[in-house]
Coordinates of C-alpha atoms in Angstrom, one line a residue:
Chain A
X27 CA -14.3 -24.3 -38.7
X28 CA -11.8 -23.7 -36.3
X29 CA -10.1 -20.1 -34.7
X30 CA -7.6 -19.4 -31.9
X31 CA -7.9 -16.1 -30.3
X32 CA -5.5 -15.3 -27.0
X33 CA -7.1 -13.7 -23.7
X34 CA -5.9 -13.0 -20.1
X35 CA -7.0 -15.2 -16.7
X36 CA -8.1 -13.4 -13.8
X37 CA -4.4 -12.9 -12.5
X38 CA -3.5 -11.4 -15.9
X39 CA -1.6 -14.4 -17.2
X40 CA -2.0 -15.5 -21.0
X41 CA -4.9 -18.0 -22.5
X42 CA -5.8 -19.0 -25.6
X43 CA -8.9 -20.3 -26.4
X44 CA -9.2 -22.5 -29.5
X45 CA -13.1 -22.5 -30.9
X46 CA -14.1 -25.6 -33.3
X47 CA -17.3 -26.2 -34.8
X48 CA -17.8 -29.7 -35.4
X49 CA -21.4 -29.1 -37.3
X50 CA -24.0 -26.5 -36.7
X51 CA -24.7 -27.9 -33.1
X52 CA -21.7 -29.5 -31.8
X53 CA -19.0 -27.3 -30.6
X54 CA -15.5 -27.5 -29.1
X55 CA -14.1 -24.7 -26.4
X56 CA -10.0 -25.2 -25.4
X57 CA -8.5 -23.4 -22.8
X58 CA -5.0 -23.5 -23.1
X59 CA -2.7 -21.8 -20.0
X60 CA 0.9 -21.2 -20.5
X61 CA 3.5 -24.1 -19.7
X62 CA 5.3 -24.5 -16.7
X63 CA 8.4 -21.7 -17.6
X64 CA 11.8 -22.5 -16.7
X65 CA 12.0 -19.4 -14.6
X66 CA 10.0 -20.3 -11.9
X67 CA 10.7 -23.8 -11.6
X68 CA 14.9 -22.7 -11.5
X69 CA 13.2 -20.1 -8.7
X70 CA 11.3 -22.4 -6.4
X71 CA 14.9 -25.1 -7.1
X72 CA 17.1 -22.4 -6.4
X73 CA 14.9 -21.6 -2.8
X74 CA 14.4 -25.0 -1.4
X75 CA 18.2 -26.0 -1.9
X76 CA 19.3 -22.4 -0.3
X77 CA 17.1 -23.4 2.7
X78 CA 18.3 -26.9 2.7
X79 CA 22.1 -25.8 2.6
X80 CA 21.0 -23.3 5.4
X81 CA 20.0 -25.9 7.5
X82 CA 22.4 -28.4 6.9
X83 CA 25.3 -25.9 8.0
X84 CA 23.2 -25.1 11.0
X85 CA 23.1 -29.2 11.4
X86 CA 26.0 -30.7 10.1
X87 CA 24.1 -33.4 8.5
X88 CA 24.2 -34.4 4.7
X89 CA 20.8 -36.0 5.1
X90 CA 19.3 -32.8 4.5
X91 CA 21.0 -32.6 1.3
X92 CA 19.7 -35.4 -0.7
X93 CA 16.4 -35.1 0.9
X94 CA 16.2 -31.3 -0.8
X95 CA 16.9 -33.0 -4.0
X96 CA 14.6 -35.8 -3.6
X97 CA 11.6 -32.9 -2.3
X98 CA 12.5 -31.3 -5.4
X99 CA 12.4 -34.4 -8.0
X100 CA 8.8 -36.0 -6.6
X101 CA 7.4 -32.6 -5.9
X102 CA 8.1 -31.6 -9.8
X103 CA 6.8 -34.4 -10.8
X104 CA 3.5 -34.6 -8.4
X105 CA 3.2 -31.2 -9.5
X106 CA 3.1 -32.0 -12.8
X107 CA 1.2 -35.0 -12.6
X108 CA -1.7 -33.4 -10.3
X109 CA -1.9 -29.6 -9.9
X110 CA -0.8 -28.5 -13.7
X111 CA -3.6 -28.1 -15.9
X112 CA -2.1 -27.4 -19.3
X113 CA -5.4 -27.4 -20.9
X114 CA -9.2 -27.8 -20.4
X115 CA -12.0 -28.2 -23.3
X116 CA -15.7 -28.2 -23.1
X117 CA -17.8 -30.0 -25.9
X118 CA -21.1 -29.5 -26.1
X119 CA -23.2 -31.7 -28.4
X120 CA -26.6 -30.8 -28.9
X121 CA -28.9 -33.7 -27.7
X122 CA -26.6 -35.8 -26.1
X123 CA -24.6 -33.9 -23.9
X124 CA -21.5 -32.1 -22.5
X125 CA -18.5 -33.0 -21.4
X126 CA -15.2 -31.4 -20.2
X127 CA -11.8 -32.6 -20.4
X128 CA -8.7 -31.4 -18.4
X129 CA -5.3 -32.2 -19.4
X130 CA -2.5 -32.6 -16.9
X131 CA 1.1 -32.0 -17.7
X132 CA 2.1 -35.2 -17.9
X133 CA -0.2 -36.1 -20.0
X134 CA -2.7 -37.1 -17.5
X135 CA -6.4 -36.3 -18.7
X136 CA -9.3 -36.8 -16.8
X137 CA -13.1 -36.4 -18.2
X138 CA -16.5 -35.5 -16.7
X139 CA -19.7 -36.4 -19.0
X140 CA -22.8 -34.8 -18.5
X141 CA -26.1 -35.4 -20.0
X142 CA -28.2 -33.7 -21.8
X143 CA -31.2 -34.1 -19.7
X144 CA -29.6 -33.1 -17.0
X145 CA -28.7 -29.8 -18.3
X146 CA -30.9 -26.5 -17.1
X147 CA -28.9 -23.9 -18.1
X148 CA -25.2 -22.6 -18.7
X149 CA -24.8 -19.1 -17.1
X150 CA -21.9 -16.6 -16.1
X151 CA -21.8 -16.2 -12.1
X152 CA -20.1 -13.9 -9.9
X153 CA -18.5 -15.5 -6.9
X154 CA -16.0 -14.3 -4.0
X155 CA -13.0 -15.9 -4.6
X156 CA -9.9 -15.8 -2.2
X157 CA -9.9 -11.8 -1.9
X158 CA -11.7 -11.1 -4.7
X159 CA -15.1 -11.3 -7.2
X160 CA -14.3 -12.9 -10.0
X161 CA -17.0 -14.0 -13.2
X162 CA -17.1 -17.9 -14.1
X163 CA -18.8 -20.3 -15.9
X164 CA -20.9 -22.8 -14.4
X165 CA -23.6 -25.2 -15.5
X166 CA -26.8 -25.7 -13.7
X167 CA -27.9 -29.1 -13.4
X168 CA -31.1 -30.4 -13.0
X169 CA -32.7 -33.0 -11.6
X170 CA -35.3 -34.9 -14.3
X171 CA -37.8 -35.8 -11.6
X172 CA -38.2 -31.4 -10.6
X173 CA -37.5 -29.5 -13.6
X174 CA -37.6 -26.3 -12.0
X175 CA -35.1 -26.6 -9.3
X176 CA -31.6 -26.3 -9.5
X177 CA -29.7 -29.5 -8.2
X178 CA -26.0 -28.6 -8.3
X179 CA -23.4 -26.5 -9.9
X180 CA -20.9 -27.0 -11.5
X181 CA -18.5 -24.5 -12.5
X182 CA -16.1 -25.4 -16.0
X183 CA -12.8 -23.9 -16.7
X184 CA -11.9 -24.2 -12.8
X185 CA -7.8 -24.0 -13.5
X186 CA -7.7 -21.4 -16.4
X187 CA -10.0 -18.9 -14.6
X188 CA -11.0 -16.9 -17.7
X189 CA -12.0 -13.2 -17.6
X190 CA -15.3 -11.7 -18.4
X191 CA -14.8 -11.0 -22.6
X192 CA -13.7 -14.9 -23.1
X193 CA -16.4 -16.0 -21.1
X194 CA -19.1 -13.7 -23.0
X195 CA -18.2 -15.8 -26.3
X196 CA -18.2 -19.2 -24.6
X197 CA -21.5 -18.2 -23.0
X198 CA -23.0 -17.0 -26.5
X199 CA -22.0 -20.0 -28.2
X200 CA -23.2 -22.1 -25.7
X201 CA -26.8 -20.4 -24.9
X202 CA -27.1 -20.7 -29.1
X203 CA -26.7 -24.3 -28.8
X204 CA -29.5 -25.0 -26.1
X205 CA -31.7 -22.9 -27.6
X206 CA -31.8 -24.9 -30.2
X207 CA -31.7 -28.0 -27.8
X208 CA -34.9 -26.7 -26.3
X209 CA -36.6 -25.4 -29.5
X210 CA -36.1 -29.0 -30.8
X211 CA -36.9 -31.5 -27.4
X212 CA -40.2 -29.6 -26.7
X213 CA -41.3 -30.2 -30.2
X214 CA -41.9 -34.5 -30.3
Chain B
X36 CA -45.5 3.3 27.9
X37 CA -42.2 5.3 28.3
X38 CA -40.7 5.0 24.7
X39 CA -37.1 3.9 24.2
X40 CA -35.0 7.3 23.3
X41 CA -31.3 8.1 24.0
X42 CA -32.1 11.4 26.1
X43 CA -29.9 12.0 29.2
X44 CA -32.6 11.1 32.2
X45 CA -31.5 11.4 35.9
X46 CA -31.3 7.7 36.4
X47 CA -28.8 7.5 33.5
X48 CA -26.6 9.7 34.9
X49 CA -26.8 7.8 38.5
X50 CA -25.6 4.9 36.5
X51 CA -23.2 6.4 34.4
X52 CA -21.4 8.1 37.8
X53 CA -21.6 4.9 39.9
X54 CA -19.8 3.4 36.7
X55 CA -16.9 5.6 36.8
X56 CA -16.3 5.8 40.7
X57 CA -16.6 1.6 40.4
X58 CA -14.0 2.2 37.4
X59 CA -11.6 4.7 39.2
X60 CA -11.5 2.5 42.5
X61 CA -10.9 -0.7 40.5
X62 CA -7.7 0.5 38.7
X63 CA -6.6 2.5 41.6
X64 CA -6.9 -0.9 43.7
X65 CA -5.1 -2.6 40.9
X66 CA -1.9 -0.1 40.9
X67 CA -1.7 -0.2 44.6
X68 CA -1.3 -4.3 44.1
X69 CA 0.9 -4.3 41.5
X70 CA 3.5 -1.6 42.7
X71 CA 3.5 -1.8 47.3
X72 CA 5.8 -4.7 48.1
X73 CA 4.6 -7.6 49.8
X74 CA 5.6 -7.1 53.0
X75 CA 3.7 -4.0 53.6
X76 CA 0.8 -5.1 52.5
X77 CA 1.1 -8.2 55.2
X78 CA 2.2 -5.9 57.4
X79 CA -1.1 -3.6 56.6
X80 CA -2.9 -7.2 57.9
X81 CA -4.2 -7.6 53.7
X82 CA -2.1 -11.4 53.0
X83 CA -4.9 -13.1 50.3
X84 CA -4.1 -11.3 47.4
X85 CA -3.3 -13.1 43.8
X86 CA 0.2 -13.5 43.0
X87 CA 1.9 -10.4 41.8
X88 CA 3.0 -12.2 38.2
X89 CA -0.8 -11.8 37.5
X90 CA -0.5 -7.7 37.3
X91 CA 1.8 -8.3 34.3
X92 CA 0.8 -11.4 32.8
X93 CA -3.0 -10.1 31.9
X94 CA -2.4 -7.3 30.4
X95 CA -0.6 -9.8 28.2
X96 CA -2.3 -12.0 27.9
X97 CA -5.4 -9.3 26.8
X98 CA -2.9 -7.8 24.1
X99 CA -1.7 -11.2 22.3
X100 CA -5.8 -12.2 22.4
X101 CA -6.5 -9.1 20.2
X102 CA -4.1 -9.8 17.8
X103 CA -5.0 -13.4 17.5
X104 CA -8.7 -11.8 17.2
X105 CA -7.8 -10.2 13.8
X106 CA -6.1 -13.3 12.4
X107 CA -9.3 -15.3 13.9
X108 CA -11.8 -12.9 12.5
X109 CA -10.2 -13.5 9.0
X110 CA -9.8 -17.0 8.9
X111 CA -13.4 -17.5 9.7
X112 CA -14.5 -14.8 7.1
X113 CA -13.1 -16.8 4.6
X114 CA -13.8 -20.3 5.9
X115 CA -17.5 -19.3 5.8
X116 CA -17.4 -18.2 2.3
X117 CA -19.4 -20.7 -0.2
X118 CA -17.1 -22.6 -2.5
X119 CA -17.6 -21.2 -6.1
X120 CA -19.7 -25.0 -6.8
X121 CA -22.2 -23.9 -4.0
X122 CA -26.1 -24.0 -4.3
X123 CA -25.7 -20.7 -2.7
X124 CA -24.1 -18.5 -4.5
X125 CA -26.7 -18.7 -6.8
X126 CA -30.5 -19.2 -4.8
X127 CA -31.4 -19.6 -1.1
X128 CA -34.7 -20.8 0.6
X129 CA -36.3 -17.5 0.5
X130 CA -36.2 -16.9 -3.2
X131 CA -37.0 -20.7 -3.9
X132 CA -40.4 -20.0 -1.7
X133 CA -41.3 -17.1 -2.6
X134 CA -45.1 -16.0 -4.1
X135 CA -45.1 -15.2 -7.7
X136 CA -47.6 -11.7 -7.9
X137 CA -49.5 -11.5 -11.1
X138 CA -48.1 -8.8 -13.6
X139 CA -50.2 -5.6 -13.7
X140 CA -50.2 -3.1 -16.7
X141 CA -48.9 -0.1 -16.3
X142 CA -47.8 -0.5 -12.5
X143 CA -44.5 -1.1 -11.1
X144 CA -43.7 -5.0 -11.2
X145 CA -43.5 -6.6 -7.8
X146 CA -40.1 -6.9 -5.6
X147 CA -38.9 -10.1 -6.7
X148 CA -35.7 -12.0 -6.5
X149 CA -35.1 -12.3 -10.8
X150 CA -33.7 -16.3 -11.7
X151 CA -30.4 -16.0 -12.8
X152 CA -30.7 -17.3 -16.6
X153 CA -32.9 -14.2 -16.9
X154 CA -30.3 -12.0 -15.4
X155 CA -27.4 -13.6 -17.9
X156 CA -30.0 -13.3 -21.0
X157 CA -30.3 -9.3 -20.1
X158 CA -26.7 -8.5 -19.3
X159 CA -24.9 -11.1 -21.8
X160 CA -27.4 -11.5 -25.2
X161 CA -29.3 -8.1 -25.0
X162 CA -26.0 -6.4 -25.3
X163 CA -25.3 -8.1 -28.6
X164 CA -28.1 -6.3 -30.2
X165 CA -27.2 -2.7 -28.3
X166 CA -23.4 -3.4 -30.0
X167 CA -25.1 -4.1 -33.4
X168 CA -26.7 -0.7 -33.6

């Protein structure tokens, strides 16, 4: 079963997340953020080839001129390639494990894999972010050899930054999921 | 053993008055070296004073290293914030170590630093079954 329902990031901008159930206990979250919009990329154009023109009549030099418009080309596509996030999924399979995908703008994608065993717990924290407190998701990891301590953290949906109501039904789903994972690994 | 209290005592008040004739004297000395020429002042038989650029140049030099403070202050407020994948922002040695008290009936639990999967359960999944009502 699949549904799309849209919700806001912590700066107010637009998500949608995109729920699929694979089967009973295997489960699909996407995050998708709005595109890079034409405004702000004519913006940011429009700013660095003002400066540039402002230097180069203060300099005389053309130099300056092409180097604006070569800054502008490779830092598009850099920015594309390595800072826009256009979407990130978590899938969570019960007994094997979870992973989280990002997908870049250019089509880049890059994947983390974690097991199952190494799982503790999934759980909404509050952190001080910048200037302000903001609600994520993170997961607890474990390490095998000490159950009971927590060996890292590692927070999902780092790019989208999702606010508390979208997080509630990711974190439902999720804690639904172990459950079960626990209910069935403690009995052999 | 005299205990430590804030009342006005005689001694305090020898202090406090040394304090502001030493205070008085010191800028009075420092007005008199920024604003008589030179040349009296030789003449007067005093020649090793500091340069007279100092009189202006600290004052300054004070000013522009309180408004750096602020920026300072800041910066290392958020520098020493834990990153939102920090062990910290979730547990800390003391709640790691601390003694588990045995639960009592009908008294008031222990002080203890609650895990945070319990905390998440409460706020997150308990408020599913308030909703329902």
């Amino acid at each position: 079963m699949e549904d799309e329902k849209s919700y806001s990031d912590i700066c107010g901008g637009r998500l949608a997340l995109r729920r699929r159930y694979y089967s009973p206990y295997c489960r699909e979250f996407g995050l998708s953020s709005a595109r890079l919009s034409l405004r702000s990329l004519t913006a940011v154009t429009c700013a660095v080839w003002l400066a540039a023109y402002g230097l180069f009549t203060l300099c005389e030099n053309s130099m300056i001129l092409s180097a604006a418009i070569f800054i502008t080309i490779i830092g598009l596509l850099g920015y594309l390639h390595f800072v826009k996030i256009d979407q990130e999924t978590l899938l969570i399979i019960d007994s094997l494990g979870i992973q989280m995908t990002s997908s870049y703008a250019s089509g880049k994608e890059s994947t983390t894999f974690i097991e199952m065993d190494k799982v503790k717990d999934i759980i909404i924290n509050e952190a001080i972010y910048m200037q302000k407190v903001i609600y994520y998701l993170c997961i607890l990891l474990k390490d095998p050899a000490k159950p009971q301590e927590i060996s890292q953290v590692v927070p999902v949906f780092q790019s989208a930054k999702p606010r508390l109501d979208c997080l509630i039904e990711v974190y439902r789903s999720c804690q639904e999921i172990l459950a079960h994972q626990k209910a069935t690994s403690t009995s052999p | 053993m005299v205990e430590n209290s804030p009342s006005p005592l005689p001694e305090r008040a020898i202090y406090g008055f040394v304090l502001f004739l030493s205070s008085q004297f010191g800028f009075i000395l420092y007005i008199v070296w920024a604003f008589i020429p030179e040349s009296w002042l030789n003449s007067l038989g005093l020649t090793y004073w500091p340069q007279k650029y100092w009189a202006v140049a600290l004052p300054v030099y004070l000013l522009i290293a309180i408004v750096i403070g602020y920026v300072l202050l800041f910066g290392i407020n958020m520098m020493s914030t834990s990153p939102l994948d920090s062990i910290h922002t979730i547990t800390d040695n003391y709640a790691k170590n601390q003694q588990w008290k045995n639960y009592q009936e009908d008294a008031i639990p222990a002080l203890r630093d609650v895990p945070i999967s319990e905390v998440n359960k409460m706020f997150f999944l308990g408020a599913q079954d308030l909703n329902t009502q």
